Amino acid sequence: MLRLGGKKVLLGISGSIAAYKSPLLVRLLIKNGAEVRVILTPSALDFVTPTTLSTLSNNPVNTSFTEIKDKQDNPEWINHVELSLWADFMIIAPATSNTISSMASARCDNLLLASYLSSKCPVFVAPSMDLDMYKHPGNQENLSKLKSFGNIILESETGDLASGLKGKGRMMEPENIVSNIIRNIKNEYPLKGKNILVSAGPTYEKIDPVRFIGNFSSGKMGFSLAEVAANLGAKVTLISGPSSLKTSNNTINLINVVSAEEMYNEILKYFFSVDIFVSAAAVADFIPKEFHHLKIKKSQRLNKISLKNNIDILHNLGKIKTNQYIVGFALETNDGDKNAYNKLIDKNLDAIFLNILSDKQNVFNSDYNFGKYITRKKSISFKLTTKLDLSNKIFEQIIKDS
Ligand code: CTP
C-alpha cells in the first residue's frame, strides 16, 4: 500500500553533513507514493547537489529566491508562498541549529525560511547537530518554541556523530522519519480530504426593520465543532447566523447569514459536495406571517404578531441527501431521549446530539456543554465539559461511524 499516496511533500534541506541522507529520504517518500519538491539552503549546497535531488524527486529543485530559467540569463522570482501552499506537509531535514534558530525567530533570509514562514500545513523538523550543540539551552529553547508553533519535532537519534563523538544529536534515520510521518498523519489528521459543513448560531426572523424573532444561541458549539473539524484536517465551511464569534482557524470558510431562509440557501450551495453535515444552528421555528417594511410605531398598539412555521432546514436536507453523513442537534427540556430519537428518524439523520436544557444547567452562551450522542444503534453520554472538548468527542464518534 502507498502509505503517502497522493501527498505533496515540500522537503527543506539545510547545511549539515546529514544532508547526505536526504536523497535517501526523497526516495523513501516517493516509494510511499508522495510527490516531493525540494528546497536547499545555500549552505546545503556544500553537502548535496541539486542534480541528485531533482533527478530523484523528478521535480525542479529550488535554492534561492530567483532562478535563471531562460537563455537570456533573466532571473525569475520563485514564489515561496505558492510552494508552501502546494504542500500537504513540509519536512525540514536536516534542520541545523542555524535554521532552527531562524525558524523560531521568524528570520527570512533564504527560500527555505520564507516557505516555512508562509506555510499553513503541518511541519516536521528533524534536528541535526553535535551532542553539546543539541543540548545547548538556546537550541532546546528554540525547539520548544517550534513545538509551541505546532511544528512536530522528529527527535534526534543517539549514535556516532560526524565530530567523532558519540551521543544524541544525529538526524533521525530517513526510514524512521517516514514511518513517524505516516503514523502522525494517520493519527492526527483523520479528516484530511473530507469536506465538512457546519451550521451554527441562531437565526433572526424580521418583524420590521428593527425587530426580530430569535433565540439565545451564541454559536459557540457550532464554532467549536468547525474548529475541531479543521484541526483534524477537514476542509470546513461554517454557515453561521448572527454571532459575535470569530474563527480562530483561518482555513475555515465562514459565511454569515441572518435568517433561516438565507441559511438554507447557503447550505444548499455546499451540501451536495460535502461528506459530513453537522447542524448545530438553533434555527428559529417561527417566522412572522408578514414583514412590516416600515418600523411599527408604539402608537399602533400592536398586541399580537401572527406567526407561521419556518422552513425546517434539516428535515428538507434529510429528504434530499445522497451520501452525506448528517448529524443534528436536539434541544430538549423534557423526554430528551425519546424526542431526540424521534428527530433522528423523522429528519433522516445518521446521528443526533441531545442537549438538555434545565434550570440548573444553562448551556446557552456557556463555554461548557453536556449531553448524549445518539444513533440508531447506540447512545453515549458525555459529562459537562468545554464545548471544544465535547466537539473533539463528537468528532471521535463521527469518524468511527461515518
Ligand atoms: N433545525 C433546522 N431547521 C429548523 C429547526 C431545527 O434545521 N427550522 C435543525 C437544528 O439545527 C437541529 C435539529 O434540526 O440540528 C433539531 O432542532 P430542534 O430545535 O431541537 O428541534 P425542532 O425540529 O425545531 O423541533 P422542536 O422545536 O419542536 O423540538
Coordinates of C-alpha atoms and ligand atoms in Angstrom, one line a residue:
M1 CA 0.0 0.0 0.0
L2 CA 1.2 3.5 -0.8
R3 CA 1.0 5.0 2.6
L4 CA 1.7 8.5 1.5
G5 CA -0.3 8.1 -1.8
G6 CA -1.1 11.5 -3.4
K7 CA 0.6 13.5 -0.6
K8 CA 2.6 16.6 -1.7
V9 CA 5.7 17.0 0.4
L10 CA 8.0 20.0 0.5
L11 CA 11.4 18.9 1.7
G12 CA 13.7 21.6 3.1
I13 CA 17.4 20.7 3.4
S14 CA 19.8 22.9 5.4
G15 CA 23.6 22.7 5.6
S16 CA 24.5 19.8 7.8
I17 CA 26.6 16.7 7.0
A18 CA 23.4 14.7 7.5
A19 CA 22.2 16.2 4.2
Y20 CA 24.0 13.2 2.6
K21 CA 21.0 11.1 3.8
S22 CA 18.4 13.5 2.2
P23 CA 18.5 11.8 -1.3
L24 CA 17.5 8.6 0.5
L25 CA 14.7 10.4 2.3
V26 CA 13.4 11.6 -1.1
R27 CA 13.5 8.0 -2.5
L28 CA 11.6 6.7 0.5
L29 CA 8.9 9.4 0.3
I30 CA 8.4 8.7 -3.4
K31 CA 8.4 4.9 -2.8
N32 CA 5.5 5.5 -0.4
G33 CA 3.5 7.4 -3.0
A34 CA 4.4 11.0 -2.2
E35 CA 5.2 13.8 -4.7
V36 CA 8.3 15.6 -3.5
R37 CA 9.7 19.1 -4.1
V38 CA 13.0 20.1 -2.6
I39 CA 14.4 23.4 -1.4
L40 CA 18.0 23.7 -0.4
T41 CA 19.6 26.5 1.7
P42 CA 22.7 28.0 0.2
S43 CA 24.9 26.1 2.7
A44 CA 23.2 22.8 2.0
L45 CA 24.8 23.1 -1.5
D46 CA 28.1 22.3 0.2
F47 CA 26.8 18.8 1.1
V48 CA 24.4 17.7 -1.6
T49 CA 23.7 18.6 -5.2
P50 CA 20.5 19.9 -6.8
T51 CA 21.1 17.5 -9.7
T52 CA 20.9 14.4 -7.4
L53 CA 17.7 15.7 -5.8
S54 CA 16.0 16.9 -8.9
T55 CA 16.7 13.5 -10.6
L56 CA 15.3 11.6 -7.6
S57 CA 12.3 13.8 -7.0
N58 CA 11.5 14.2 -10.6
N59 CA 10.9 17.9 -9.9
P60 CA 13.0 21.1 -10.2
V61 CA 14.9 21.9 -7.0
N62 CA 14.9 25.4 -5.7
T63 CA 17.9 27.0 -3.9
S64 CA 17.3 30.8 -3.9
F65 CA 14.6 33.4 -4.3
T66 CA 15.4 33.8 -8.0
E67 CA 16.5 31.4 -10.7
I68 CA 17.7 31.7 -14.3
K69 CA 15.3 29.9 -16.5
D70 CA 15.8 31.4 -19.9
K71 CA 18.7 31.7 -22.3
Q72 CA 18.9 35.4 -21.8
D73 CA 20.0 35.0 -18.2
N74 CA 16.9 36.7 -16.9
P75 CA 16.4 35.9 -13.2
E76 CA 12.8 34.7 -12.4
W77 CA 11.3 35.1 -8.9
I78 CA 10.4 31.8 -7.1
N79 CA 7.0 32.1 -5.4
H80 CA 7.7 30.7 -1.9
V81 CA 4.0 31.2 -1.0
E82 CA 2.9 29.1 -3.9
L83 CA 5.4 26.4 -2.9
S84 CA 4.3 26.2 0.7
L85 CA 0.6 26.3 -0.2
W86 CA 1.1 23.5 -2.6
A87 CA 2.4 21.2 0.1
D88 CA 0.3 18.9 2.3
F89 CA 3.2 18.9 4.7
M90 CA 6.7 20.2 5.0
I91 CA 9.8 18.3 6.3
I92 CA 12.9 20.2 7.3
A93 CA 15.6 17.5 7.4
P94 CA 18.3 18.0 8.3
A95 CA 17.5 21.1 10.3
T96 CA 20.7 22.8 11.6
S97 CA 21.0 24.9 14.7
N98 CA 21.1 28.0 12.5
T99 CA 17.9 27.1 10.6
I100 CA 16.0 26.1 13.7
S101 CA 17.0 29.4 15.4
S102 CA 15.9 31.4 12.3
M103 CA 12.6 29.5 12.2
A104 CA 12.0 30.2 15.9
S105 CA 12.6 33.9 15.4
A106 CA 10.9 34.3 12.0
R107 CA 14.1 35.3 10.1
C108 CA 13.6 35.1 6.4
D109 CA 16.9 35.3 4.6
N110 CA 16.6 32.2 2.3
L111 CA 13.9 30.5 0.3
L112 CA 13.5 27.6 2.8
L113 CA 12.8 30.0 5.7
A114 CA 10.4 32.1 3.5
S115 CA 8.5 29.0 2.6
Y116 CA 8.4 27.8 6.2
L117 CA 7.1 31.1 7.4
S118 CA 4.3 31.2 4.8
S119 CA 3.3 27.6 5.3
K120 CA -0.1 26.6 6.7
C121 CA 0.5 22.8 6.6
P122 CA 2.0 20.5 9.3
V123 CA 5.7 21.0 9.5
F124 CA 8.1 18.2 10.6
V125 CA 11.5 19.2 11.8
A126 CA 14.5 16.8 12.1
P127 CA 17.3 18.5 14.0
S128 CA 20.9 17.5 13.2
M129 CA 23.7 18.7 15.5
D130 CA 26.6 17.7 17.5
L131 CA 25.7 16.5 21.1
D132 CA 26.7 19.6 23.0
M133 CA 25.2 21.9 20.5
Y134 CA 22.0 19.9 20.7
K135 CA 21.9 20.1 24.5
H136 CA 22.6 23.9 24.5
P137 CA 19.8 25.7 26.3
G138 CA 19.4 28.1 23.3
N139 CA 18.7 25.2 21.0
Q140 CA 16.4 23.4 23.4
E141 CA 14.5 26.7 23.9
N142 CA 14.2 27.1 20.1
L143 CA 12.9 23.6 19.7
S144 CA 10.3 24.2 22.4
K145 CA 9.3 27.4 20.6
L146 CA 8.8 25.4 17.3
K147 CA 6.7 22.9 19.2
S148 CA 4.6 25.7 20.6
F149 CA 4.0 26.9 17.0
G150 CA 2.6 23.4 16.3
N151 CA 5.6 22.0 14.5
I152 CA 6.4 18.4 15.0
I153 CA 9.9 17.7 16.1
L154 CA 11.4 14.4 14.9
E155 CA 13.7 13.8 17.8
S156 CA 17.4 13.4 17.0
E157 CA 18.8 9.9 17.5
T158 CA 21.8 8.8 19.6
G159 CA 24.9 7.4 18.0
D160 CA 28.1 8.2 16.1
L161 CA 28.4 11.9 15.2
A162 CA 30.4 13.5 12.4
S163 CA 32.7 15.1 15.1
G164 CA 33.8 11.6 16.1
L165 CA 31.9 11.9 19.4
K166 CA 29.0 9.7 20.4
G167 CA 25.7 11.0 21.7
K168 CA 22.3 12.5 20.9
G169 CA 22.1 14.9 18.0
R170 CA 22.2 13.0 14.8
M171 CA 19.4 13.4 12.4
M172 CA 16.6 10.7 12.6
E173 CA 17.2 8.0 10.1
P174 CA 15.2 8.5 6.8
E175 CA 13.2 5.2 7.4
N176 CA 12.3 6.5 10.9
I177 CA 11.4 9.9 9.5
V178 CA 9.0 8.4 7.0
S179 CA 7.4 6.0 9.5
N180 CA 7.0 8.8 12.1
I181 CA 5.3 11.0 9.5
I182 CA 2.9 8.2 8.3
R183 CA 2.0 7.5 11.9
N184 CA 1.4 11.1 12.7
I185 CA -0.7 11.8 9.6
K186 CA -2.9 8.8 10.3
N187 CA -3.5 9.7 13.9
E188 CA -3.8 13.4 13.8
Y189 CA -5.5 14.2 10.5
P190 CA -8.2 11.6 10.3
L191 CA -10.5 14.1 8.4
K192 CA -7.9 15.0 5.8
G193 CA -9.5 15.1 2.4
K194 CA -13.0 15.4 3.9
N195 CA -15.4 18.3 3.2
I196 CA -17.4 19.3 6.2
L197 CA -20.3 21.7 6.5
V198 CA -21.3 23.1 9.9
S199 CA -24.2 25.4 10.7
A200 CA -24.1 27.5 13.9
G201 CA -25.8 30.2 15.9
P202 CA -29.3 31.5 15.9
T203 CA -31.4 32.8 13.0
Y204 CA -33.2 36.1 13.2
E205 CA -36.5 36.4 11.5
K206 CA -37.5 40.0 10.9
I207 CA -40.8 41.5 12.2
D208 CA -40.0 45.0 10.9
P209 CA -36.6 46.8 10.0
V210 CA -35.6 47.0 13.7
R211 CA -37.2 44.0 15.4
F212 CA -36.8 40.2 15.0
I213 CA -37.7 36.8 16.5
G214 CA -34.6 35.0 17.6
N215 CA -33.2 32.9 20.4
F216 CA -30.3 32.8 22.9
S217 CA -27.9 30.7 20.8
S218 CA -24.3 32.1 20.9
G219 CA -22.9 29.9 18.1
K220 CA -20.2 28.6 20.5
M221 CA -21.0 24.9 19.9
G222 CA -21.0 25.2 16.1
F223 CA -17.8 27.3 16.1
S224 CA -16.1 24.7 18.3
L225 CA -17.2 21.9 16.0
A226 CA -15.9 23.7 13.0
E227 CA -12.6 24.5 14.7
V228 CA -12.1 20.8 15.7
A229 CA -13.0 19.5 12.2
A230 CA -10.5 21.9 10.7
N231 CA -7.8 20.9 13.2
L232 CA -8.5 17.3 12.3
G233 CA -7.6 18.1 8.7
A234 CA -11.1 18.7 7.1
K235 CA -11.9 21.4 4.7
V236 CA -14.6 23.2 6.7
T237 CA -17.4 25.6 5.7
L238 CA -19.2 27.2 8.6
I239 CA -22.5 28.9 8.0
S240 CA -23.5 31.0 11.0
G241 CA -26.4 33.0 12.0
P242 CA -25.8 36.3 13.8
S243 CA -23.0 35.8 16.3
S244 CA -20.1 37.9 17.6
L245 CA -17.7 34.9 17.4
K246 CA -14.7 34.8 15.1
T247 CA -13.0 31.6 13.8
S248 CA -9.5 31.0 15.2
N249 CA -8.5 28.6 12.4
N250 CA -8.1 30.7 9.2
T251 CA -8.7 27.8 6.9
I252 CA -12.4 27.8 7.8
N253 CA -14.7 29.3 5.2
L254 CA -17.1 31.3 7.4
I255 CA -20.3 32.5 5.8
N256 CA -22.5 34.8 7.8
V257 CA -26.3 34.8 7.4
V258 CA -29.3 36.2 9.2
S259 CA -32.5 34.3 8.5
A260 CA -33.3 30.6 8.2
E261 CA -34.1 31.2 4.5
E262 CA -30.6 32.7 3.9
M263 CA -29.0 29.8 5.9
Y264 CA -30.9 27.2 3.8
N265 CA -29.8 28.8 0.5
E266 CA -26.2 29.0 1.6
I267 CA -26.2 25.4 2.9
L268 CA -27.7 24.2 -0.4
K269 CA -24.7 25.7 -2.3
Y270 CA -22.3 23.3 -0.4
F271 CA -24.5 20.4 0.8
F272 CA -24.0 18.1 -2.3
S273 CA -20.2 18.3 -2.2
V274 CA -19.7 17.6 1.5
D275 CA -19.1 14.3 3.2
I276 CA -20.5 15.4 6.6
F277 CA -23.0 18.0 7.6
V278 CA -23.4 19.0 11.3
S279 CA -26.4 21.1 12.0
A280 CA -25.7 22.9 15.2
A281 CA -27.7 26.0 14.3
A282 CA -30.6 27.0 16.5
V283 CA -33.0 27.8 13.6
A284 CA -36.0 29.9 14.7
D285 CA -39.0 27.7 14.4
F286 CA -41.5 30.5 13.8
I287 CA -41.5 33.4 11.5
P288 CA -43.8 36.4 11.3
K289 CA -46.5 35.9 8.7
E290 CA -45.8 39.3 7.4
F291 CA -42.8 41.6 7.4
H292 CA -43.6 45.3 8.1
H293 CA -41.5 47.3 5.7
L294 CA -41.7 50.4 8.0
K295 CA -41.0 50.4 11.7
I296 CA -44.1 49.6 13.7
K297 CA -44.8 52.6 15.9
K298 CA -45.7 52.3 19.6
S299 CA -48.9 54.3 18.8
Q300 CA -50.1 51.5 16.6
R301 CA -50.7 49.5 19.8
L302 CA -49.5 46.1 18.4
N303 CA -51.0 43.4 20.6
K304 CA -50.2 40.3 18.6
I305 CA -47.8 39.1 15.9
S306 CA -49.2 36.4 13.6
L307 CA -46.6 33.6 13.1
K308 CA -46.2 30.8 10.7
N309 CA -43.8 27.8 10.9
N310 CA -40.3 28.4 9.5
I311 CA -38.6 26.2 7.0
D312 CA -37.1 23.1 8.6
I313 CA -33.7 23.1 7.0
L314 CA -32.6 19.7 8.4
H315 CA -35.8 18.0 7.6
N316 CA -35.5 19.1 3.9
L317 CA -31.9 18.0 3.7
G318 CA -32.7 14.6 5.2
K319 CA -35.2 14.1 2.3
I320 CA -32.7 15.1 -0.4
K321 CA -29.5 13.7 1.0
T322 CA -27.4 11.3 -1.1
N323 CA -24.2 10.1 0.7
Q324 CA -23.8 12.9 3.3
Y325 CA -23.4 11.8 6.9
I326 CA -25.8 14.1 8.8
V327 CA -25.6 15.0 12.5
G328 CA -28.3 17.0 14.0
F329 CA -28.7 18.6 17.4
A330 CA -31.8 18.3 19.6
L331 CA -32.5 20.8 22.3
E332 CA -35.0 19.4 24.8
T333 CA -36.3 20.3 28.2
N334 CA -38.2 17.0 28.8
D335 CA -38.4 13.5 27.4
G336 CA -35.0 14.1 25.8
D337 CA -34.1 10.6 24.7
K338 CA -37.5 9.9 23.1
N339 CA -37.7 13.3 21.4
A340 CA -34.1 13.2 20.1
Y341 CA -34.6 9.7 18.8
N342 CA -37.8 10.7 17.0
K343 CA -36.0 13.7 15.4
L344 CA -33.2 11.3 14.3
I345 CA -35.8 9.2 12.5
D346 CA -38.1 12.0 11.2
K347 CA -35.3 14.1 9.8
N348 CA -33.5 11.0 8.4
L349 CA -30.3 11.7 10.3
D350 CA -27.3 9.5 11.0
A351 CA -26.8 10.8 14.5
I352 CA -28.2 13.4 16.8
F353 CA -26.6 15.2 19.8
L354 CA -29.1 15.6 22.6
N355 CA -28.8 18.8 24.6
I356 CA -30.7 19.0 27.8
L357 CA -31.8 22.5 28.9
S358 CA -32.6 22.8 32.6
D359 CA -32.8 25.5 35.2
K360 CA -29.7 24.0 36.8
Q361 CA -27.6 23.9 33.7
N362 CA -27.8 26.6 31.2
V363 CA -25.8 25.8 28.1
F364 CA -26.7 28.9 26.2
N365 CA -23.7 31.2 25.7
S366 CA -21.7 29.0 28.0
D367 CA -18.3 27.6 27.2
Y368 CA -19.5 24.2 28.6
N369 CA -22.0 21.6 27.4
F370 CA -23.0 18.0 28.0
G371 CA -25.5 15.6 26.5
K372 CA -25.9 12.4 24.6
Y373 CA -24.7 11.3 21.2
I374 CA -27.5 9.1 19.7
T375 CA -27.5 6.9 16.6
R376 CA -29.9 4.2 15.6
K377 CA -27.7 1.7 17.4
K378 CA -26.2 3.4 20.4
S379 CA -26.4 6.2 22.8
I380 CA -23.3 7.6 24.5
S381 CA -23.4 10.1 27.4
F382 CA -20.9 12.9 27.8
K383 CA -20.4 14.7 31.1
L384 CA -20.2 18.5 31.4
T385 CA -17.0 19.7 29.6
T386 CA -15.8 22.5 27.4
K387 CA -17.5 22.8 24.1
L388 CA -14.2 22.4 22.4
D389 CA -13.5 19.1 24.3
L390 CA -17.1 17.9 23.6
S391 CA -16.6 18.7 19.9
N392 CA -13.5 16.5 19.9
K393 CA -15.5 13.7 21.4
I394 CA -18.4 14.2 18.9
F395 CA -15.9 14.0 16.0
E396 CA -14.3 10.9 17.5
Q397 CA -17.8 9.2 17.2
I398 CA -18.4 10.7 13.7
I399 CA -15.1 9.4 12.5
K400 CA -15.8 5.9 13.8
D401 CA -19.3 5.7 12.4
S402 CA -19.2 7.6 9.1
Ligands
CTP1 N1 -33.4 22.6 12.6 C1 -33.5 23.1 11.3 N2 -34.5 23.9 10.9 C2 -35.5 24.3 11.8 C3 -35.4 23.8 13.2 C4 -34.4 22.9 13.5 O1 -32.6 22.7 10.5 N3 -36.4 25.1 11.5 C5 -32.4 21.6 13.0 C6 -31.4 22.1 14.1 O2 -30.3 22.7 13.5 C7 -31.1 20.8 14.8 C8 -32.3 20.0 14.6 O3 -33.0 20.5 13.5 O4 -30.0 20.2 14.3 C9 -33.3 19.9 15.8 O5 -33.6 21.2 16.2 P1 -34.6 21.4 17.5 O6 -34.8 22.9 17.6 O7 -34.1 20.6 18.7 O8 -35.9 20.7 17.0 P2 -37.1 21.1 16.1 O9 -37.0 20.3 14.9 O10 -37.1 22.6 15.9 O11 -38.3 20.6 17.0 P3 -38.9 21.2 18.4 O12 -38.5 22.7 18.4 O13 -40.4 21.0 18.2 O14 -38.3 20.4 19.4

